[in-house]
Short mmCIF file of C-alpha atoms and ligand atoms in Angstrom, two decimals:
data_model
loop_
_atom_site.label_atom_id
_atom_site.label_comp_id
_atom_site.label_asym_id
_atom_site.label_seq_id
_atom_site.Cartn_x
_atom_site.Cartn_y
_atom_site.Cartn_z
CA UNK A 1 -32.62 -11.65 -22.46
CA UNK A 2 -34.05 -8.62 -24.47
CA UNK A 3 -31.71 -5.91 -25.33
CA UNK A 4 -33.58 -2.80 -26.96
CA UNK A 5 -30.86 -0.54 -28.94
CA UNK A 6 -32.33 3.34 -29.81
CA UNK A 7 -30.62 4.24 -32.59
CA UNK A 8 -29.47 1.27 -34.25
CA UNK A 9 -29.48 2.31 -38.03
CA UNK A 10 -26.79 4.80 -36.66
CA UNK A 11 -22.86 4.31 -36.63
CA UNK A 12 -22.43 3.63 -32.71
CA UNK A 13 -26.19 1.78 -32.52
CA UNK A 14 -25.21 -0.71 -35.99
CA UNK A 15 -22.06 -1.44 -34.05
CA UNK A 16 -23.55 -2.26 -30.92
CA UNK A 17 -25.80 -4.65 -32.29
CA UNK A 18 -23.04 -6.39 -34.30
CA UNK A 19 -20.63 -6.53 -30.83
CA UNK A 20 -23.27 -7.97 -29.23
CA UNK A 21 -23.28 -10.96 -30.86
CA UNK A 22 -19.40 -11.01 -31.82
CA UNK A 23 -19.10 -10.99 -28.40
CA UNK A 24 -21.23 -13.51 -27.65
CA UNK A 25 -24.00 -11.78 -25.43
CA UNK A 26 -26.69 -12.61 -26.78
CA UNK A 27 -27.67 -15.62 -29.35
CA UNK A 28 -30.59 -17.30 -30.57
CA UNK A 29 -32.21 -17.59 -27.11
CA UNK A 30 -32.34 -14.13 -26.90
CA UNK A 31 -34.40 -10.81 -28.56
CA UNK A 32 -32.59 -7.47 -29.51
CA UNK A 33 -34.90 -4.84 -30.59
CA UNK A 34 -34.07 -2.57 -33.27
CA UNK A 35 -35.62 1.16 -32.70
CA UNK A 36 -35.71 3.66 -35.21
CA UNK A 37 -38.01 6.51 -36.93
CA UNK A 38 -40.50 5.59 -39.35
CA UNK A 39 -38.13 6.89 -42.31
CA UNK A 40 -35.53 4.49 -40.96
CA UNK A 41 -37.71 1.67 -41.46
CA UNK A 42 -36.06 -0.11 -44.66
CA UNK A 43 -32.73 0.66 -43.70
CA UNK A 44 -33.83 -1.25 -40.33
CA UNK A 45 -34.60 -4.10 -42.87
CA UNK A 46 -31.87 -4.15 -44.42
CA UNK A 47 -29.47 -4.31 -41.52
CA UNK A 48 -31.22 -7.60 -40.24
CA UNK A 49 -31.38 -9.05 -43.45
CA UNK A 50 -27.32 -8.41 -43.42
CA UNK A 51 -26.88 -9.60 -39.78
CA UNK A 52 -28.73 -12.95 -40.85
CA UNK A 53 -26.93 -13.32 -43.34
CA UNK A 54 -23.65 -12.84 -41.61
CA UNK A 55 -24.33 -14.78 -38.23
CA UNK A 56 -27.38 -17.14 -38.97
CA UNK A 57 -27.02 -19.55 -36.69
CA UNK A 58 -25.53 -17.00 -33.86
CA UNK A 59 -28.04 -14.52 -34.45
CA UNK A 60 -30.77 -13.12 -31.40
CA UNK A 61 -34.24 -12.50 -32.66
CA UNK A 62 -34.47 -9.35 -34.57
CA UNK A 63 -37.16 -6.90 -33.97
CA UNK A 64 -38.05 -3.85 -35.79
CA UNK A 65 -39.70 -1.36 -33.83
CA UNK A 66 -40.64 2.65 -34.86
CA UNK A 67 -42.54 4.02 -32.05
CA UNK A 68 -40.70 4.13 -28.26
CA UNK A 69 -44.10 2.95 -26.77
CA UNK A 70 -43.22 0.01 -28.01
CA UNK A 71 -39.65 -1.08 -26.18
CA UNK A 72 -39.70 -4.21 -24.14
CA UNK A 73 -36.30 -4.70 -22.45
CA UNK A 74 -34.19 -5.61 -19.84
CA UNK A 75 -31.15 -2.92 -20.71
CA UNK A 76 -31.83 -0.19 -23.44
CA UNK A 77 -29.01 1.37 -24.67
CA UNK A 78 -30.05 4.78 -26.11
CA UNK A 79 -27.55 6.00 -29.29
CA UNK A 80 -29.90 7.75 -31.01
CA UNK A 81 -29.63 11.04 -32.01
CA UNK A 82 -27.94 14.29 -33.14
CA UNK A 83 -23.46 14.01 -33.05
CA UNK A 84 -21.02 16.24 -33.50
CA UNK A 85 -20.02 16.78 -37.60
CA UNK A 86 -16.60 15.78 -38.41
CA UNK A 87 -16.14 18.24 -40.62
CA UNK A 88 -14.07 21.17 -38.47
CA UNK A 89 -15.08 24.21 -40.66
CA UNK A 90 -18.80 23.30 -39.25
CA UNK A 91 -18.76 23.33 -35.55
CA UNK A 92 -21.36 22.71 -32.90
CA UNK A 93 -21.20 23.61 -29.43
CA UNK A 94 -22.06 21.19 -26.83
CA UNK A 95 -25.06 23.79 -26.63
CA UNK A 96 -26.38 23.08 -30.10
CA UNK A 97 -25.74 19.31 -29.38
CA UNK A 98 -27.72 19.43 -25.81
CA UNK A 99 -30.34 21.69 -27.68
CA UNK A 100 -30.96 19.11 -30.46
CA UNK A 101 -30.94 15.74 -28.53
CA UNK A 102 -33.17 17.04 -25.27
CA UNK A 103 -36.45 16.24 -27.41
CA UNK A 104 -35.38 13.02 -28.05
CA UNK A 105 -34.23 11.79 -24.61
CA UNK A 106 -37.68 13.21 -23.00
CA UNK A 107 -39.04 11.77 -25.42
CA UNK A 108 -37.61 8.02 -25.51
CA UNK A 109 -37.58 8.73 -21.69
CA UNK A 110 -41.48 9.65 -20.91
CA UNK A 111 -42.60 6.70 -23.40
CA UNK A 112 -40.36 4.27 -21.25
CA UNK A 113 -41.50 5.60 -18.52
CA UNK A 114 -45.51 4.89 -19.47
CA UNK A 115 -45.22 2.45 -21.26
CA UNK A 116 -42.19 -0.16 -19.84
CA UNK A 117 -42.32 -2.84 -17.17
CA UNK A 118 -40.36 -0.50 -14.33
CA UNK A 119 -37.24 -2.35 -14.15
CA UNK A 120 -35.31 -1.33 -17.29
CA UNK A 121 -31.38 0.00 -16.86
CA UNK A 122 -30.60 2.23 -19.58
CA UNK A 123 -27.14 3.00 -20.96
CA UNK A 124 -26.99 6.54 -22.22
CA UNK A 125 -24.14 6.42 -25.14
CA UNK A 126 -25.61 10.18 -26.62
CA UNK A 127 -24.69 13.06 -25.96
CA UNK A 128 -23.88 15.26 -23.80
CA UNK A 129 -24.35 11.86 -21.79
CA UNK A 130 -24.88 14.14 -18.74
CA UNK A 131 -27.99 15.71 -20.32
CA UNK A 132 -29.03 12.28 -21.47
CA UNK A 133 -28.69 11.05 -17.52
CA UNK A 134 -30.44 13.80 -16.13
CA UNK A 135 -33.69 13.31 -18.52
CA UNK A 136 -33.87 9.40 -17.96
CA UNK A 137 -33.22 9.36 -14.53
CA UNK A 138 -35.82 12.11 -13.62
CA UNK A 139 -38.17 10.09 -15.55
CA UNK A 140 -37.25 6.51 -14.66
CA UNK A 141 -35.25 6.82 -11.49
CA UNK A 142 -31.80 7.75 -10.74
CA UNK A 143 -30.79 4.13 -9.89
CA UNK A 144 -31.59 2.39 -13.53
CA UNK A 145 -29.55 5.24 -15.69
CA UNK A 146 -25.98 4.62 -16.48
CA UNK A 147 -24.03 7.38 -18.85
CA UNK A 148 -21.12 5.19 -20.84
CA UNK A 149 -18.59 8.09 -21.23
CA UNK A 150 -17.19 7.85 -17.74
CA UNK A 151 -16.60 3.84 -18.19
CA UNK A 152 -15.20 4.99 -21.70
CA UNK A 153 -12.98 7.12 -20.62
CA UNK A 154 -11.52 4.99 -17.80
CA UNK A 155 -10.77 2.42 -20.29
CA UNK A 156 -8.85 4.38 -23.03
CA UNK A 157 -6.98 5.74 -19.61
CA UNK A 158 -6.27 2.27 -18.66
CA UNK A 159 -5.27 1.24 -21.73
CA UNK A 160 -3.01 4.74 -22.18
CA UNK A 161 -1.32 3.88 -18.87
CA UNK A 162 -0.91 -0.22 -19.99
CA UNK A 163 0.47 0.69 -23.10
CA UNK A 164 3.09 3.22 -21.95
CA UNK A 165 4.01 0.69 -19.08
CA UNK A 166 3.93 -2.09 -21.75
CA UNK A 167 1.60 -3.70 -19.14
CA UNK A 168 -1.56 -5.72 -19.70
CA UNK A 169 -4.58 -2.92 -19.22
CA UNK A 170 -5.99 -5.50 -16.63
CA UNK A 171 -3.31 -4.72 -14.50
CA UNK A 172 -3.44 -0.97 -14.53
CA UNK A 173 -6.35 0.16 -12.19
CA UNK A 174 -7.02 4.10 -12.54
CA UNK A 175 -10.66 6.37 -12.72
CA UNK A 176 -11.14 9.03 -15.52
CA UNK A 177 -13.86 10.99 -13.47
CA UNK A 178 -15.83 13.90 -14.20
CA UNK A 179 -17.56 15.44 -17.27
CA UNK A 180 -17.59 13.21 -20.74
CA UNK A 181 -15.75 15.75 -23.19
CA UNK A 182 -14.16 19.12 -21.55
CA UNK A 183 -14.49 18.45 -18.15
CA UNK A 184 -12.18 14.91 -17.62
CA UNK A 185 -11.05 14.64 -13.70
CA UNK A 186 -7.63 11.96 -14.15
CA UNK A 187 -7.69 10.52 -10.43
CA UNK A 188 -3.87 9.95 -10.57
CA UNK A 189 -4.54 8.92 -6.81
CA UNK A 190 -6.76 6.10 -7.39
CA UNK A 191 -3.96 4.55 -9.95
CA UNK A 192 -3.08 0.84 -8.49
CA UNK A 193 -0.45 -1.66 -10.48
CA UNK A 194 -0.94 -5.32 -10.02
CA UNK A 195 2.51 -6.69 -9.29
CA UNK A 196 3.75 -3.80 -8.17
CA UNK A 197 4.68 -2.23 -4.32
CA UNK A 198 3.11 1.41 -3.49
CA UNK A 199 6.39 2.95 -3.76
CA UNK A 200 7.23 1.51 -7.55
CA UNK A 201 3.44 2.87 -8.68
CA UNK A 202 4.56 6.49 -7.03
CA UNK A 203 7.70 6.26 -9.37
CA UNK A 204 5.82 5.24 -12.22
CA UNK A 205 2.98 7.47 -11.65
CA UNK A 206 5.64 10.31 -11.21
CA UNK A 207 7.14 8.90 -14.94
CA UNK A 208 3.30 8.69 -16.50
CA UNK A 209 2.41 12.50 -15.32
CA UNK A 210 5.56 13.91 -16.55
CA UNK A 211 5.00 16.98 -14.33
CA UNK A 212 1.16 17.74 -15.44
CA UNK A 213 -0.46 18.22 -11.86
CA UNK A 214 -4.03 18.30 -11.41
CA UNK A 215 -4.53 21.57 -10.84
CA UNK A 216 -2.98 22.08 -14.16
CA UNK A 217 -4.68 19.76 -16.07
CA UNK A 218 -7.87 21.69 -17.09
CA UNK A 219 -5.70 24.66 -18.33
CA UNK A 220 -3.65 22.41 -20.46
CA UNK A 221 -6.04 20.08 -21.61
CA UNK A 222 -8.33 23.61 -23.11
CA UNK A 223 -4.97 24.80 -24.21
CA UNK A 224 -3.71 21.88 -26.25
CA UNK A 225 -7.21 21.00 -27.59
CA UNK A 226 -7.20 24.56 -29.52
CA UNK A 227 -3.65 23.15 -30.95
CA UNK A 228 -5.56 19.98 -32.07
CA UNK A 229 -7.85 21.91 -33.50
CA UNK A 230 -5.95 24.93 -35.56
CA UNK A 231 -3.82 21.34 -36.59
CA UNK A 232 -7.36 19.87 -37.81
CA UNK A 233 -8.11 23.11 -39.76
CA UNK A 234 -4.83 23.18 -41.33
CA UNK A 235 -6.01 20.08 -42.90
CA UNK A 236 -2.89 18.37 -40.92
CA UNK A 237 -4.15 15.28 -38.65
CA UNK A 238 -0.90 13.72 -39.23
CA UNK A 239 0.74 16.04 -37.31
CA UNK A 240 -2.57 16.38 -34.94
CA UNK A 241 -2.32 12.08 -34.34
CA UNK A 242 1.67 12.89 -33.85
CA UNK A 243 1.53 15.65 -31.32
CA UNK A 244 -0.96 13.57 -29.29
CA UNK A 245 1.64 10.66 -28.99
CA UNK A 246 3.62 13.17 -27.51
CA UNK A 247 1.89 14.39 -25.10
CA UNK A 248 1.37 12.67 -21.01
CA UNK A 249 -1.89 9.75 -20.90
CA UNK A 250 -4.20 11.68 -19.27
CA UNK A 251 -3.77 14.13 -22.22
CA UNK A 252 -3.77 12.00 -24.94
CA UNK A 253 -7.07 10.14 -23.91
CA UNK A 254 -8.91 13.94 -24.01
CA UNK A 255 -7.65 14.55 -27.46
CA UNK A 256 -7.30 10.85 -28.78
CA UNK A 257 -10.63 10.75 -29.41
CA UNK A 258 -11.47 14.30 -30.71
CA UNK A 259 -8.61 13.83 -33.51
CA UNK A 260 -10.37 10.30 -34.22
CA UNK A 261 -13.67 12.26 -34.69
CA UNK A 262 -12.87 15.10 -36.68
CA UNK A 263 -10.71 12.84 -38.95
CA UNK A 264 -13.73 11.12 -40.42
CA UNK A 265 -13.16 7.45 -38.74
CA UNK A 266 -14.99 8.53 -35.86
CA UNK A 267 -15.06 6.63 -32.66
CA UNK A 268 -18.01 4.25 -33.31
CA UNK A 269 -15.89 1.20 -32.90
CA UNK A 270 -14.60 1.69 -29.62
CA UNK A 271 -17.83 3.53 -28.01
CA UNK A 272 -19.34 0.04 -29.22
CA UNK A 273 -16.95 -1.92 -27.41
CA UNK A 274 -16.79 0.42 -24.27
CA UNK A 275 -21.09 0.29 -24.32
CA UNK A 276 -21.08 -3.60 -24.48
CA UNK A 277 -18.56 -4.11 -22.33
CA UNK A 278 -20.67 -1.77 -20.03
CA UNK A 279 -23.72 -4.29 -20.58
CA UNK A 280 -22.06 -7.13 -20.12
CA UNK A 281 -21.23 -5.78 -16.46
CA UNK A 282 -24.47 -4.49 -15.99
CA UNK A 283 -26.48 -8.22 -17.15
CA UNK A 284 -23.15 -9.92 -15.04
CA UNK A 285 -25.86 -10.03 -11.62
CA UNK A 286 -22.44 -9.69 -9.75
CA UNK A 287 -21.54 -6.30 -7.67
CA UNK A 288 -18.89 -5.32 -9.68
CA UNK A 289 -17.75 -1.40 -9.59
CA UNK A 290 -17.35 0.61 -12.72
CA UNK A 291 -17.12 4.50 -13.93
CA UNK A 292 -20.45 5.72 -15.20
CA UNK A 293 -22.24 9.13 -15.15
CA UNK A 294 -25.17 9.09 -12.86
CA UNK A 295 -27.42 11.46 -10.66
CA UNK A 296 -25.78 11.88 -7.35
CA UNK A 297 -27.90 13.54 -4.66
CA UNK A 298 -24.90 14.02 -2.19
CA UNK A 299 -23.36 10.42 -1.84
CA UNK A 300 -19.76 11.52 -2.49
CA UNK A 301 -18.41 14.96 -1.78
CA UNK A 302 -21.26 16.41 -1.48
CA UNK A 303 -21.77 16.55 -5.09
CA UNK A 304 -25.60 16.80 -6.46
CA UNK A 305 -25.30 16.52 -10.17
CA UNK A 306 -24.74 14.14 -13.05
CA UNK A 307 -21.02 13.19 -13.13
CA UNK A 308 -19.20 10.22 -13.66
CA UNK A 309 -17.94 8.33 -10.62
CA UNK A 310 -17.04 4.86 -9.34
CA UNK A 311 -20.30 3.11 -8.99
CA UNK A 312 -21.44 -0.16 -7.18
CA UNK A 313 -23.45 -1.75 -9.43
CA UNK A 314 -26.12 -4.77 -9.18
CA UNK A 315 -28.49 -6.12 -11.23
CA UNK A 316 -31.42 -3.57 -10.50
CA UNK A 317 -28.94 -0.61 -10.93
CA UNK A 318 -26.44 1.31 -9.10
CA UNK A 319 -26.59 0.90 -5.52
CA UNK A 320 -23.80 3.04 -3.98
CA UNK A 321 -20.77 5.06 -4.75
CA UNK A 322 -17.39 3.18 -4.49
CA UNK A 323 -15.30 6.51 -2.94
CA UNK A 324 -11.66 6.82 -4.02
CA UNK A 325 -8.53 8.33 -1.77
CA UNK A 326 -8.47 11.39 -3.78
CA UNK A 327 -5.68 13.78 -3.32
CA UNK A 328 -7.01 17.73 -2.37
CA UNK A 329 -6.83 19.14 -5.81
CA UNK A 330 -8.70 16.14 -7.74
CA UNK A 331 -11.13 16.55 -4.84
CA UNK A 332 -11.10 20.49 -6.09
CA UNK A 333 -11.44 19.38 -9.27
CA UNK A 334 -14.46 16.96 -9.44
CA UNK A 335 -16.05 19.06 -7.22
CA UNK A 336 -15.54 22.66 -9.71
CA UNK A 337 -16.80 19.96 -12.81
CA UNK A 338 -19.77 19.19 -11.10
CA UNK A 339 -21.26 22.81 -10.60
CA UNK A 340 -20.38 23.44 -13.81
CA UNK A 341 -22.38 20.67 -15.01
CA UNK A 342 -25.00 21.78 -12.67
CA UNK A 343 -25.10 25.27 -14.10
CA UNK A 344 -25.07 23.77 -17.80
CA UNK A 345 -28.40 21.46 -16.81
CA UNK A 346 -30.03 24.32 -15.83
CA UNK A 347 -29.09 26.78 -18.91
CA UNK A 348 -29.89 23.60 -21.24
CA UNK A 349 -33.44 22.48 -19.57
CA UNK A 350 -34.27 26.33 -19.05
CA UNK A 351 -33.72 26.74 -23.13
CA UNK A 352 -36.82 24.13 -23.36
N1 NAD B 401 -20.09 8.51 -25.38
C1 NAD B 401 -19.24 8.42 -26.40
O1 NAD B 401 -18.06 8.18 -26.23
C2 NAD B 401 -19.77 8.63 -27.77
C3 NAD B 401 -19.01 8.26 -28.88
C4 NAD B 401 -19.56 8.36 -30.15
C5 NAD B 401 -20.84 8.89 -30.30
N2 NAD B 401 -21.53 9.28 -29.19
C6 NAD B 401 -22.86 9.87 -29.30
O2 NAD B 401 -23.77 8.89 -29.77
C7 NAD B 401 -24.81 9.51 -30.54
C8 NAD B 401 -24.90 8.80 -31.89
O3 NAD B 401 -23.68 8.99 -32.60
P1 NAD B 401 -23.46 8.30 -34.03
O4 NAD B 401 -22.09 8.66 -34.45
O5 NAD B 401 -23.87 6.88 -33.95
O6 NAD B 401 -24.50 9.15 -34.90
P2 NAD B 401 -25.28 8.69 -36.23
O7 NAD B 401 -25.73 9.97 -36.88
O8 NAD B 401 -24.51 7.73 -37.03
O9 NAD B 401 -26.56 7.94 -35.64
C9 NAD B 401 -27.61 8.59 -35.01
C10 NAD B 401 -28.82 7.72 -35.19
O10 NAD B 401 -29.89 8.28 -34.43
C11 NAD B 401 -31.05 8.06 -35.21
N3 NAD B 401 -32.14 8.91 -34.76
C12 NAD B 401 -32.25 10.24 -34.89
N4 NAD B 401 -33.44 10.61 -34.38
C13 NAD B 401 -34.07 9.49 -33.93
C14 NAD B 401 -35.31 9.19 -33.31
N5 NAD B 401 -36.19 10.17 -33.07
N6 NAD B 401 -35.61 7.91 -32.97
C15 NAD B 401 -34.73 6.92 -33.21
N7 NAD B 401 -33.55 7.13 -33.82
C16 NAD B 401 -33.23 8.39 -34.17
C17 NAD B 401 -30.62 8.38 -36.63
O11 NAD B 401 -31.53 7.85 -37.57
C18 NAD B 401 -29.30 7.64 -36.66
O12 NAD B 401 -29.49 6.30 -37.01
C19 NAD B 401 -24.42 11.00 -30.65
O13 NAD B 401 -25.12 11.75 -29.70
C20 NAD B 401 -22.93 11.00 -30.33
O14 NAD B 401 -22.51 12.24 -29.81
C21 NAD B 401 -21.04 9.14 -27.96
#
């Protein structure tokens, strides 16, 4: 199998190459290719030499390779690019962000386009992921791009809801929908307990929401994120990490990760683990549904955008949306995210 990683001298692309093999996806049978700029070449070096050395016998193949005409692979997860700083007196709007990185995904995305074999499924880990899914799909084909954010953020929301329960997360089935970042859609709706009757999960759901309804949820998620942030300022992320614990699931995995970012760690680890995870579905040949972003043309709701939903997913690529029972204001909801994602594609390509 040949894995090319975009990006890989970066925190989230090192990571990904390491999980790889940790994780046992690929070994010596197999080639991962390592793309970077020219500048990045020695630091390219020295990362293989440092993977040899760590996992000899374990270790895929190791290309280097500095120009995107060059990728050869079967998945291609792109992590290159511009992210947000972690330091809080420095912001960047999601503008800026979109601004910086659309070069690079046309870029990566037209040379893949020319120059690969046709049949390459690309996991878009930068961001804004939506942006990133837009570009590759218009260049590639909507079927073969896959944002990670949406699978991301069903899995910290699993693992929210598992934790609180004190359940195993493979128990706890539930879809964080929408727009990676601001515009989360919690389908409360779609939650399902393993070992547990439809009338216990509508108690416990009741218990997880603590109140929050949907409708709320955008309101409060905006309004507690400029707490997290004033914290972050303050110079207080123990408080920040503190207040978060405090607060209902669907909340805390929105601000989880922000706090993570802007207190230096960052969330390379887990983005890593989410993205592989993600592959190792994708390379799995089985149908299996997950969350990604991709570029509906009207299969669910009528929505014609890039926006993560429950996809059916094969070895050539998405084939079909799995639809959820969704109650009328998540329905609202996705639906509101989506033209607002539609209205920020068009501000952010229009800015070309
Ligand atoms: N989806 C998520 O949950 C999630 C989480 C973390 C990071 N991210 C996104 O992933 C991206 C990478 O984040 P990071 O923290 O790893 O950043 P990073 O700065 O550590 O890495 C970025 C890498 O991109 C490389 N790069 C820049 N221009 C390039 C080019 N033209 N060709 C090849 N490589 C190039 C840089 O050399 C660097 O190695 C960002 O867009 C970030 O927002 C997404």
């Amino acid at each position: 199998m040949n894995i090319a990683v975009i990006g890989a001298t970066g925190l989230t692309g090192h990571q990904v190459v390491v999980q790889l093999i940790l994780k046992g996806l690929v070994g010596p049978m197999d080639r991962v290719q390592l793309v970077g700029r020219p500048p990045a070449e020695a630091r390219l070096r020295g990362m293989v030499a440092d993977i040899r050395d760590a996992f000899f016998e374990a270790a895929p193949e190791l290309d280097i390779t500095l120009s995107p005409e060059e990728i050869a692979a079967e998945v291609i997860v792109f992590a290159a690019g511009v992210t947000l700083p972690t330091d809080s007196r420095t912001p960047m709007t999601r503008d800026a962000l979109a601004i910086a990185n659309r070069t690079l995904f046309e870029t990566y995305a037209q040379a893949i386009a020319r120059h690969g074999h046709g049949h390459e499924l690309v996991i878009v880990v930068s961001n804004p992921v939506e942006l990133g899914v837009s570009i590759f799909a218009h260049h590639l084909g909507r079927r073969r791009v896959f944002g990670m954010g949406a699978y991301q953020d069903t899995l910290r929301f699993r693992r929210e809801i598992a934790g609180e329960l004190g359940l195993a997360r493979q128990r706890v089935e539930a879809y964080m929908l929408g727009e990676h970042g601001s515009g989360l859609v919690p389908t409360w709706s779609s939650l399902r307990l393993h070992g547990f009757d439809p009338e216990e999960t509508d108690q416990l759901r009741r218990r997880l929401r603590r109140g929050l309804t949907s409708a709320g949820y955008p309101d409060t998620l905006a309004n507690e994120t400029k707490g997290i942030r004033a914290l972050i300022e303050a110079g207080d992320l123990g408080e920040a990490f503190r207040h978060i614990g405090t607060l209902p699931a669907d909340l805390r995995v929105g601000l989880g990760p922000f706090a993570t970012h802007y207190s230096g760690a960052k969330t390379a680890v887990a983005t890593a683990n989410a993205t592989v995870d993600m592959l190792r579905v994708v390379l799995s040949g089985h149908q299996t549904v997950m969350a990604a972003q991709v570029a509906l043309k009207g299969e669910w709701l009528g929505l014609d955008t890039v926006i993560g939903v429950p996809v059916l997913v094969g070895h050539q690529g998405w084939v079909t949306v799995n639809p959820l029972p969704l109650d009328d204001d998540e329905h609202a909801q996705l639906c509101a995210v989506g033209r607002g994602v539609t209205d920020k594609l068009r501000e952010w390509e229009a800015a070309a």
